[in-house]
mmCIF file of C-alpha atoms and ligand atoms in Angstrom:
data_model
loop_
_atom_site.group_PDB
_atom_site.id
_atom_site.type_symbol
_atom_site.label_atom_id
_atom_site.label_comp_id
_atom_site.label_asym_id
_atom_site.label_seq_id
_atom_site.Cartn_x
_atom_site.Cartn_y
_atom_site.Cartn_z
ATOM 1 C CA MET A 816 -3.574 183.661 152.551
ATOM 2 C CA THR A 817 -4.680 184.285 156.408
ATOM 3 C CA PRO A 818 -3.532 181.556 159.160
ATOM 4 C CA LEU A 819 -7.277 180.370 159.388
ATOM 5 C CA ASP A 820 -7.469 179.759 155.380
ATOM 6 C CA TYR A 821 -4.173 177.773 155.780
ATOM 7 C CA GLU A 822 -5.992 176.015 159.101
ATOM 8 C CA PHE A 823 -8.556 175.875 157.236
ATOM 9 C CA LEU A 824 -6.908 173.830 154.006
ATOM 10 C CA ARG A 825 -4.541 171.788 156.218
ATOM 11 C CA LYS A 826 -7.487 170.019 158.069
ATOM 12 C CA LEU A 827 -9.757 169.589 154.277
ATOM 13 C CA LEU A 828 -6.190 168.198 153.042
ATOM 14 C CA ARG A 829 -5.790 165.603 156.123
ATOM 15 C CA GLU A 830 -9.716 164.776 155.831
ATOM 16 C CA ARG A 831 -9.467 163.893 151.888
ATOM 17 C CA SER A 832 -6.167 162.699 150.918
ATOM 18 C CA GLY A 833 -4.160 162.218 154.061
ATOM 19 C CA LEU A 834 -1.729 164.795 153.401
ATOM 20 C CA ASP A 835 -0.039 165.783 156.511
ATOM 21 C CA LEU A 836 0.855 169.183 156.442
ATOM 22 C CA SER A 837 3.121 170.897 159.303
ATOM 23 C CA SER A 838 2.383 174.036 160.397
ATOM 24 C CA ASP A 839 4.830 175.805 157.889
ATOM 25 C CA LYS A 840 4.198 174.871 154.721
ATOM 26 C CA GLN A 841 2.140 177.754 153.395
ATOM 27 C CA TYR A 842 4.209 178.739 150.477
ATOM 28 C CA LEU A 843 4.015 174.743 149.391
ATOM 29 C CA VAL A 844 0.145 175.019 149.530
ATOM 30 C CA GLU A 845 0.095 179.115 147.693
ATOM 31 C CA SER A 846 2.517 177.704 145.235
ATOM 32 C CA ARG A 847 0.164 174.956 144.237
ATOM 33 C CA LEU A 848 -3.249 176.619 144.664
ATOM 34 C CA ILE A 849 -2.927 180.277 143.679
ATOM 35 C CA PRO A 850 -2.168 178.710 140.086
ATOM 36 C CA LEU A 851 -5.403 177.027 140.183
ATOM 37 C CA ALA A 852 -7.345 179.969 141.737
ATOM 38 C CA ARG A 853 -6.124 181.984 139.103
ATOM 39 C CA ARG A 854 -7.393 179.288 136.424
ATOM 40 C CA HIS A 855 -10.866 179.487 138.024
ATOM 41 C CA GLY A 856 -10.438 183.310 137.771
ATOM 42 C CA LEU A 857 -10.207 183.567 141.186
ATOM 43 C CA GLY A 858 -8.135 186.371 142.473
ATOM 44 C CA GLY A 859 -6.385 184.157 145.455
ATOM 45 C CA ILE A 860 -6.088 181.899 148.087
ATOM 46 C CA PRO A 861 -8.638 183.685 150.276
ATOM 47 C CA GLU A 862 -11.289 183.345 147.112
ATOM 48 C CA LEU A 863 -10.538 179.811 146.990
ATOM 49 C CA VAL A 864 -11.424 178.949 150.172
ATOM 50 C CA GLN A 865 -14.570 180.988 149.910
ATOM 51 C CA LYS A 866 -15.972 179.049 146.994
ATOM 52 C CA ILE A 867 -14.929 175.403 148.533
ATOM 53 C CA LYS A 868 -16.575 176.104 151.668
ATOM 54 C CA SER A 869 -19.636 177.239 149.712
ATOM 55 C CA GLY A 870 -19.726 173.928 148.427
ATOM 56 C CA SER A 871 -17.884 173.370 144.969
ATOM 57 C CA GLU A 872 -16.905 169.767 144.893
ATOM 58 C CA ALA A 873 -14.972 169.991 141.750
ATOM 59 C CA LEU A 874 -12.864 172.953 143.024
ATOM 60 C CA THR A 875 -11.868 170.419 146.377
ATOM 61 C CA ALA A 876 -11.529 167.437 144.143
ATOM 62 C CA GLU A 877 -9.073 169.777 142.063
ATOM 63 C CA ALA A 878 -7.260 171.809 145.229
ATOM 64 C CA VAL A 879 -6.410 167.966 146.564
ATOM 65 C CA GLU A 880 -5.348 167.039 143.343
ATOM 66 C CA ALA A 881 -2.948 170.033 142.943
ATOM 67 C CA MET A 882 -1.449 169.333 146.709
ATOM 68 C CA THR A 883 -0.753 165.366 145.443
ATOM 69 C CA THR A 884 2.959 165.374 144.814
ATOM 70 C CA ASN A 885 3.528 163.015 141.610
ATOM 71 C CA GLU A 886 6.776 162.744 141.169
ATOM 72 C CA THR A 887 8.024 159.252 139.152
ATOM 73 C CA PHE A 888 10.240 157.714 137.123
ATOM 74 C CA PHE A 889 10.290 154.200 135.360
ATOM 75 C CA PHE A 890 12.149 151.207 137.509
ATOM 76 C CA ARG A 891 12.529 154.252 140.487
ATOM 77 C CA ASP A 892 15.201 152.837 142.837
ATOM 78 C CA LYS A 893 15.822 149.518 140.550
ATOM 79 C CA ILE A 894 16.314 147.357 143.668
ATOM 80 C CA PRO A 895 12.513 146.663 144.267
ATOM 81 C CA PHE A 896 12.124 145.561 140.348
ATOM 82 C CA ASP A 897 15.489 143.187 140.978
ATOM 83 C CA HIS A 898 13.863 141.752 143.382
ATOM 84 C CA LEU A 899 10.757 141.438 141.494
ATOM 85 C CA LYS A 900 12.269 140.060 138.727
ATOM 86 C CA GLU A 901 15.143 137.723 140.495
ATOM 87 C CA ALA A 902 13.217 136.695 143.520
ATOM 88 C CA VAL A 903 9.699 137.358 143.673
ATOM 89 C CA LEU A 904 8.728 136.358 140.447
ATOM 90 C CA PRO A 905 10.443 133.092 140.484
ATOM 91 C CA ALA A 906 8.906 132.336 144.178
ATOM 92 C CA LEU A 907 5.343 133.165 142.414
ATOM 93 C CA VAL A 908 5.587 130.847 139.204
ATOM 94 C CA GLN A 909 6.184 127.946 141.772
ATOM 95 C CA ALA A 910 3.945 128.931 144.390
ATOM 96 C CA ARG A 911 0.642 129.824 141.814
ATOM 97 C CA ALA A 912 1.755 126.718 139.637
ATOM 98 C CA ALA A 913 -1.556 125.210 140.010
ATOM 99 C CA ARG A 914 -3.537 129.098 140.388
ATOM 100 C CA ARG A 915 -1.957 129.955 137.385
ATOM 101 C CA ALA A 916 -3.336 133.347 138.160
ATOM 102 C CA LEU A 917 -1.300 136.505 139.294
ATOM 103 C CA ARG A 918 -2.358 139.572 140.508
ATOM 104 C CA ILE A 919 -0.463 143.264 141.538
ATOM 105 C CA TRP A 920 -1.296 145.851 142.621
ATOM 106 C CA CYS A 921 0.460 149.501 141.937
ATOM 107 C CA ALA A 922 -1.739 151.633 144.888
ATOM 108 C CA ALA A 923 -0.437 154.870 144.464
ATOM 109 C CA SER A 924 0.601 154.532 140.833
ATOM 110 C CA SER A 925 0.991 158.667 139.598
ATOM 111 C CA THR A 926 1.326 158.884 135.739
ATOM 112 C CA GLY A 927 1.928 154.943 135.328
ATOM 113 C CA GLN A 928 5.727 154.352 135.256
ATOM 114 C CA GLU A 929 5.739 152.396 138.225
ATOM 115 C CA PRO A 930 2.611 149.850 137.091
ATOM 116 C CA TYR A 931 4.585 150.106 133.218
ATOM 117 C CA SER A 932 8.034 149.036 134.620
ATOM 118 C CA ILE A 933 5.913 146.302 136.974
ATOM 119 C CA ALA A 934 4.086 145.368 133.462
ATOM 120 C CA MET A 935 7.684 145.525 131.480
ATOM 121 C CA CYS A 936 9.503 143.192 134.516
ATOM 122 C CA LEU A 937 6.359 140.388 133.627
ATOM 123 C CA LYS A 938 6.358 141.041 130.092
ATOM 124 C CA GLU A 939 10.121 139.905 129.558
ATOM 125 C CA ALA A 940 9.127 136.524 131.638
ATOM 126 C CA SER A 941 6.201 136.339 129.797
ATOM 127 C CA HIS A 942 6.824 132.858 128.534
ATOM 128 C CA LEU A 943 6.984 131.548 132.268
ATOM 129 C CA PHE A 944 3.352 133.068 132.641
ATOM 130 C CA ALA A 945 1.859 131.434 129.375
ATOM 131 C CA GLY A 946 -1.488 130.734 129.743
ATOM 132 C CA TRP A 947 -1.526 132.359 133.199
ATOM 133 C CA ARG A 948 -4.128 135.062 134.324
ATOM 134 C CA THR A 949 -1.656 138.157 135.336
ATOM 135 C CA GLU A 950 -3.395 141.043 136.606
ATOM 136 C CA ILE A 951 -1.603 144.594 137.164
ATOM 137 C CA VAL A 952 -4.194 147.032 139.075
ATOM 138 C CA ALA A 953 -2.848 150.901 138.509
ATOM 139 C CA THR A 954 -4.777 153.156 141.046
ATOM 140 C CA ASP A 955 -4.210 156.657 142.303
ATOM 141 C CA LEU A 956 -6.154 159.512 144.343
ATOM 142 C CA SER A 957 -5.935 162.114 141.210
ATOM 143 C CA GLN A 958 -7.786 161.225 137.633
ATOM 144 C CA GLU A 959 -5.272 163.580 136.049
ATOM 145 C CA VAL A 960 -2.298 161.147 136.904
ATOM 146 C CA LEU A 961 -4.550 158.413 135.752
ATOM 147 C CA GLU A 962 -5.171 160.334 132.317
ATOM 148 C CA LYS A 963 -1.874 160.426 131.488
ATOM 149 C CA SER A 964 -0.841 156.899 132.413
ATOM 150 C CA LYS A 965 -3.712 155.718 130.711
ATOM 151 C CA ALA A 966 -2.156 157.456 127.310
ATOM 152 C CA GLY A 967 1.276 156.232 128.332
ATOM 153 C CA ILE A 968 3.118 158.884 126.454
ATOM 154 C CA TYR A 969 6.157 160.124 127.699
ATOM 155 C CA SER A 970 8.679 162.834 127.098
ATOM 156 C CA GLN A 971 12.081 162.274 126.148
ATOM 157 C CA PHE A 972 12.986 163.206 129.839
ATOM 158 C CA GLU A 973 10.862 161.209 131.087
ATOM 159 C CA VAL A 974 12.018 157.916 129.360
ATOM 160 C CA GLN A 975 15.419 159.052 129.929
ATOM 161 C CA ARG A 976 15.006 158.820 133.983
ATOM 162 C CA GLY A 977 15.199 154.929 135.162
ATOM 163 C CA LEU A 978 14.213 153.492 131.843
ATOM 164 C CA PRO A 979 16.966 150.965 130.594
ATOM 165 C CA ILE A 980 17.150 151.624 126.282
ATOM 166 C CA GLN A 981 16.793 148.222 125.274
ATOM 167 C CA LEU A 982 13.326 148.465 126.850
ATOM 168 C CA LEU A 983 12.815 151.993 125.503
ATOM 169 C CA VAL A 984 13.863 150.482 121.689
ATOM 170 C CA LYS A 985 11.755 147.469 122.544
ATOM 171 C CA TYR A 986 8.371 148.701 124.122
ATOM 172 C CA PHE A 987 7.956 152.362 122.863
ATOM 173 C CA THR A 988 7.554 154.119 119.636
ATOM 174 C CA GLN A 989 9.071 157.462 118.986
ATOM 175 C CA ASN A 990 6.647 159.889 117.556
ATOM 176 C CA GLY A 991 8.469 163.790 117.382
ATOM 177 C CA GLU A 992 9.532 164.192 120.996
ATOM 178 C CA LEU A 993 7.098 162.176 122.665
ATOM 179 C CA TRP A 994 7.303 158.715 123.101
ATOM 180 C CA GLN A 995 3.887 156.043 123.225
ATOM 181 C CA LEU A 996 3.800 153.089 125.142
ATOM 182 C CA LYS A 997 2.832 149.997 123.097
ATOM 183 C CA SER A 998 -0.250 148.582 123.264
ATOM 184 C CA GLU A 999 0.852 145.429 124.324
ATOM 185 C CA ILE A 1000 2.620 146.839 128.077
ATOM 186 C CA ARG A 1001 -0.382 149.601 128.113
ATOM 187 C CA GLY A 1002 -3.074 146.377 127.722
ATOM 188 C CA MET A 1003 -1.536 144.732 130.746
ATOM 189 C CA VAL A 1004 -2.314 147.290 133.423
ATOM 190 C CA GLN A 1005 -6.059 148.050 134.462
ATOM 191 C CA HIS A 1006 -6.494 151.889 135.670
ATOM 192 C CA ARG A 1007 -9.003 152.786 138.535
ATOM 193 C CA GLN A 1008 -8.950 155.999 140.575
ATOM 194 C CA LEU A 1009 -8.547 155.281 144.471
ATOM 195 C CA ASN A 1010 -8.235 157.332 147.543
ATOM 196 C CA LEU A 1011 -6.187 155.120 149.940
ATOM 197 C CA LEU A 1012 -8.275 156.709 153.270
ATOM 198 C CA GLN A 1013 -11.490 154.718 151.561
ATOM 199 C CA ASP A 1014 -12.320 151.270 151.785
ATOM 200 C CA PHE A 1015 -10.188 149.265 148.862
ATOM 201 C CA SER A 1016 -11.182 145.742 149.858
ATOM 202 C CA HIS A 1017 -13.603 145.212 147.128
ATOM 203 C CA LEU A 1018 -10.323 145.340 144.683
ATOM 204 C CA GLY A 1019 -9.826 141.685 146.438
ATOM 205 C CA THR A 1020 -6.559 139.857 147.314
ATOM 206 C CA PHE A 1021 -2.903 140.427 145.790
ATOM 207 C CA ASP A 1022 0.381 138.103 145.141
ATOM 208 C CA VAL A 1023 2.180 141.582 145.181
ATOM 209 C CA ILE A 1024 1.275 145.138 145.975
ATOM 210 C CA PHE A 1025 3.742 148.136 145.595
ATOM 211 C CA CYS A 1026 2.604 150.927 147.965
ATOM 212 C CA ARG A 1027 5.646 153.497 147.526
ATOM 213 C CA ASN A 1028 6.406 157.211 148.318
ATOM 214 C CA VAL A 1029 2.978 158.107 149.253
ATOM 215 C CA LEU A 1030 2.539 156.973 152.707
ATOM 216 C CA ILE A 1031 5.337 159.405 153.868
ATOM 217 C CA TYR A 1032 2.480 161.842 153.202
ATOM 218 C CA PHE A 1033 0.569 161.247 156.143
ATOM 219 C CA ASP A 1034 0.438 161.056 159.944
ATOM 220 C CA GLN A 1035 1.523 157.589 161.612
ATOM 221 C CA ALA A 1036 -2.451 156.626 162.517
ATOM 222 C CA THR A 1037 -3.107 157.278 158.925
ATOM 223 C CA LYS A 1038 -0.382 155.023 157.786
ATOM 224 C CA ALA A 1039 -1.133 152.128 160.520
ATOM 225 C CA ASN A 1040 -4.346 152.455 159.571
ATOM 226 C CA ILE A 1041 -3.677 151.331 155.610
ATOM 227 C CA PHE A 1042 -0.732 148.921 156.214
ATOM 228 C CA GLU A 1043 -3.676 146.960 158.241
ATOM 229 C CA ARG A 1044 -5.991 147.563 155.621
ATOM 230 C CA ILE A 1045 -3.460 146.459 152.870
ATOM 231 C CA GLY A 1046 -2.203 143.776 155.251
ATOM 232 C CA ARG A 1047 -5.677 142.162 154.899
ATOM 233 C CA MET A 1048 -5.254 142.276 151.020
ATOM 234 C CA LEU A 1049 -2.114 140.616 150.382
ATOM 235 C CA GLU A 1050 -2.220 136.779 150.408
ATOM 236 C CA PRO A 1051 -0.235 134.977 153.188
ATOM 237 C CA ASP A 1052 3.080 134.486 151.138
ATOM 238 C CA GLY A 1053 2.561 138.037 149.402
ATOM 239 C CA VAL A 1054 5.066 140.589 149.229
ATOM 240 C CA LEU A 1055 4.650 144.178 149.782
ATOM 241 C CA ALA A 1056 7.174 146.711 148.249
ATOM 242 C CA LEU A 1057 7.645 150.308 150.054
ATOM 243 C CA GLY A 1058 9.760 152.985 149.040
ATOM 244 C CA ALA A 1059 13.396 153.681 150.157
ATOM 245 C CA ALA A 1060 12.603 156.053 152.856
ATOM 246 C CA GLU A 1061 10.075 154.363 153.933
ATOM 247 C CA SER A 1062 9.238 151.079 156.604
ATOM 248 C CA VAL A 1063 6.933 149.466 158.605
ATOM 249 C CA VAL A 1064 9.137 149.955 161.978
ATOM 250 C CA GLY A 1065 7.389 151.723 164.767
ATOM 251 C CA ILE A 1066 4.398 151.799 162.453
ATOM 252 C CA THR A 1067 2.372 148.512 162.736
ATOM 253 C CA SER A 1068 3.131 145.368 163.773
ATOM 254 C CA ALA A 1069 1.064 144.009 159.991
ATOM 255 C CA PHE A 1070 4.014 143.118 158.279
ATOM 256 C CA LYS A 1071 7.750 142.116 158.814
ATOM 257 C CA PRO A 1072 10.795 142.888 156.463
ATOM 258 C CA TYR A 1073 12.597 140.198 154.028
ATOM 259 C CA PRO A 1074 15.962 140.710 155.968
ATOM 260 C CA GLU A 1075 17.961 140.139 152.788
ATOM 261 C CA ARG A 1076 15.551 141.837 150.106
ATOM 262 C CA ARG A 1077 15.319 145.829 151.308
ATOM 263 C CA GLY A 1078 12.237 147.612 150.786
ATOM 264 C CA LEU A 1079 10.100 144.540 150.902
ATOM 265 C CA TYR A 1080 7.814 143.173 153.490
ATOM 266 C CA ARG A 1081 5.385 139.864 154.225
ATOM 267 C CA PRO A 1082 2.344 139.823 156.051
ATOM 268 C CA ASN A 1083 3.256 139.118 160.469
ATOM 269 C CA GLY A 1084 2.134 135.743 161.072
ATOM 270 C CA ALA A 1085 2.607 134.101 157.963
ATOM 271 C CA PRO A 1086 4.962 131.347 157.115
ATOM 272 C CA ALA A 1087 8.653 132.857 156.072
ATOM 273 C CA VAL A 1088 8.527 132.044 152.275
ATOM 274 C CA ARG A 1089 12.195 131.967 151.038
ATOM 275 C CA LEU A 1090 12.579 134.415 148.866
ATOM 276 C CA GLY A 1091 15.604 133.635 147.143
ATOM 277 C CA VAL A 1092 16.714 133.005 143.491
ATOM 278 C CA SER A 1093 15.692 129.533 143.714
ATOM 279 C CA THR A 1094 18.180 126.922 142.037
ATOM 280 C CA ALA A 1095 15.025 125.455 140.218
ATOM 281 C CA MET A 1096 14.516 128.561 138.909
ATOM 282 C CA PRO A 1097 14.146 128.143 134.613
ATOM 283 C CA GLN A 1098 16.897 129.463 132.646
ATOM 284 C CA ALA A 1099 14.985 132.068 131.083
ATOM 285 C CA LEU A 1100 13.917 134.175 134.034
ATOM 286 C CA LYS A 1101 17.506 133.567 135.265
ATOM 287 C CA ALA A 1102 18.045 135.931 132.154
ATOM 288 C CA VAL A 1103 15.418 138.551 132.777
ATOM 289 C CA ALA A 1104 17.136 138.444 136.569
ATOM 290 C CA SER A 1105 20.602 139.012 135.286
ATOM 291 C CA GLY A 1106 19.271 141.498 132.668
ATOM 292 C CA ARG A 1107 20.652 139.982 129.683
HETATM 293 C C1 SAM B 1695 5.170 160.903 144.702
HETATM 294 S S1 SAM B 1695 3.765 159.602 143.835
HETATM 295 C C2 SAM B 1695 4.668 158.204 144.219
HETATM 296 C C3 SAM B 1695 3.857 157.313 142.607
HETATM 297 C C4 SAM B 1695 4.981 155.692 142.508
HETATM 298 N N1 SAM B 1695 4.315 154.961 143.474
HETATM 299 C C5 SAM B 1695 6.305 155.891 142.617
HETATM 300 O O1 SAM B 1695 6.902 155.404 143.723
HETATM 301 O O2 SAM B 1695 7.200 156.624 141.962
HETATM 302 C C6 SAM B 1695 2.761 159.835 144.930
HETATM 303 C C7 SAM B 1695 1.337 159.485 144.646
HETATM 304 O O3 SAM B 1695 0.108 159.054 145.288
HETATM 305 C C8 SAM B 1695 -0.955 159.608 144.956
HETATM 306 N N2 SAM B 1695 -1.820 159.816 146.834
HETATM 307 C C9 SAM B 1695 -1.764 160.519 146.962
HETATM 308 N N3 SAM B 1695 -2.793 160.343 147.757
HETATM 309 C C10 SAM B 1695 -3.552 159.558 147.641
HETATM 310 C C11 SAM B 1695 -4.600 158.856 148.642
HETATM 311 N N4 SAM B 1695 -5.036 159.372 149.541
HETATM 312 N N5 SAM B 1695 -4.663 157.711 147.869
HETATM 313 C C12 SAM B 1695 -4.027 156.947 146.581
HETATM 314 N N6 SAM B 1695 -3.015 157.530 146.303
HETATM 315 C C13 SAM B 1695 -2.828 159.333 147.129
HETATM 316 C C14 SAM B 1695 -0.570 160.890 144.394
HETATM 317 O O4 SAM B 1695 -2.040 161.201 143.564
HETATM 318 C C15 SAM B 1695 0.315 160.257 143.277
HETATM 319 O O5 SAM B 1695 0.338 159.790 142.427
#
C-alpha cells in the first residue's frame, strides 16, 4: 500500500465511522482490507482504493465495516450489569412508577451480547415491570453484526465468555455446536443500523444508555460531539454506562461520574439521583441483584 493510499483510507474511515487511525496502522488496514479486496476479485489495496474512488458505495460501506472492531461478550466487565441490577433498575422502578415505561439504548451493540445481557437482567426482574412498556434498542454501524445479533445464535466459545451457566440453561437452546437464544429474550431487543457520527435524535429519549467500547476509537472532538448529543437524549435522572477503559473526564462537561458506581455517568446539571440499593427495594429484585 502506498502512503497516499493509506492517507486516503485513513481520511475515509475517519469521515465515515469516526475511526481515528494513527500514522502507523498500515498493518491493521492491510490485515482487514486485503481479504476484502480478494473477495471482490481485486489484486490488493491499490485496486480497492481505485474502485472506492470510482464511486462504489457498496464497497466503501464494506471497507468501513471491515475496519470496525466487533469484540464483545456477554456481561462484559460484569460491573455495569451489577450496577444495573443492584442500583439502576431499583431506582427506575420507583422513579418511573407513574409512567410505567422504560427505554434502554445500547449504542454500539455489535453481535448482540451486550443488549441481550441487558435483556436477561430485565427478564430476571420482569415481575417488577409487569404491565410496563420496556424497550431495548440496539444499534450499530455494521449491518453484518446486526444480522448476527438478530439471529441470536452463538458458538460454544461465545456463550462460555461471561454468561452465567444458569442463564445459558434458562434462555438458550442447544443445537449441535451452537446455542440459540430463545425468542422471549430476542423479542425484547429492537435492532437498527445507526452511525453515531450522524444525527440520532429521532430515537427519542432514554432512561439508560450503554455506549461502551466504541468511543475509544474516535478522536477527542468526535467523542465530545457524541457525548453532547447523547446527553440530550438521556432523561435528567438517566444513566450512561461507558466501557471500563473509558471516561468523560477531560472530554466533555455533559456528564458527571457517579462516584460510587464506576463506569456510570449522569447528565451534568441534573439533580443528583441516589443510586444505591434502596431499602425499599423489592425482595425479588434483591434476589436478582445478589444473583440468587
Ligand atoms: C468493540 S465493539 C463494542 C461492543 C459492545 N458495546 C461491548 O462493549 O461489548 C464496537 C462496535 O462499535 C461499532 N461502531 C464502530 N463505529 C461506529 C459508529 N460510527 N457508529 C455506530 N457504531 C459503530 C462497531 O461496528 C462495533 O460493533
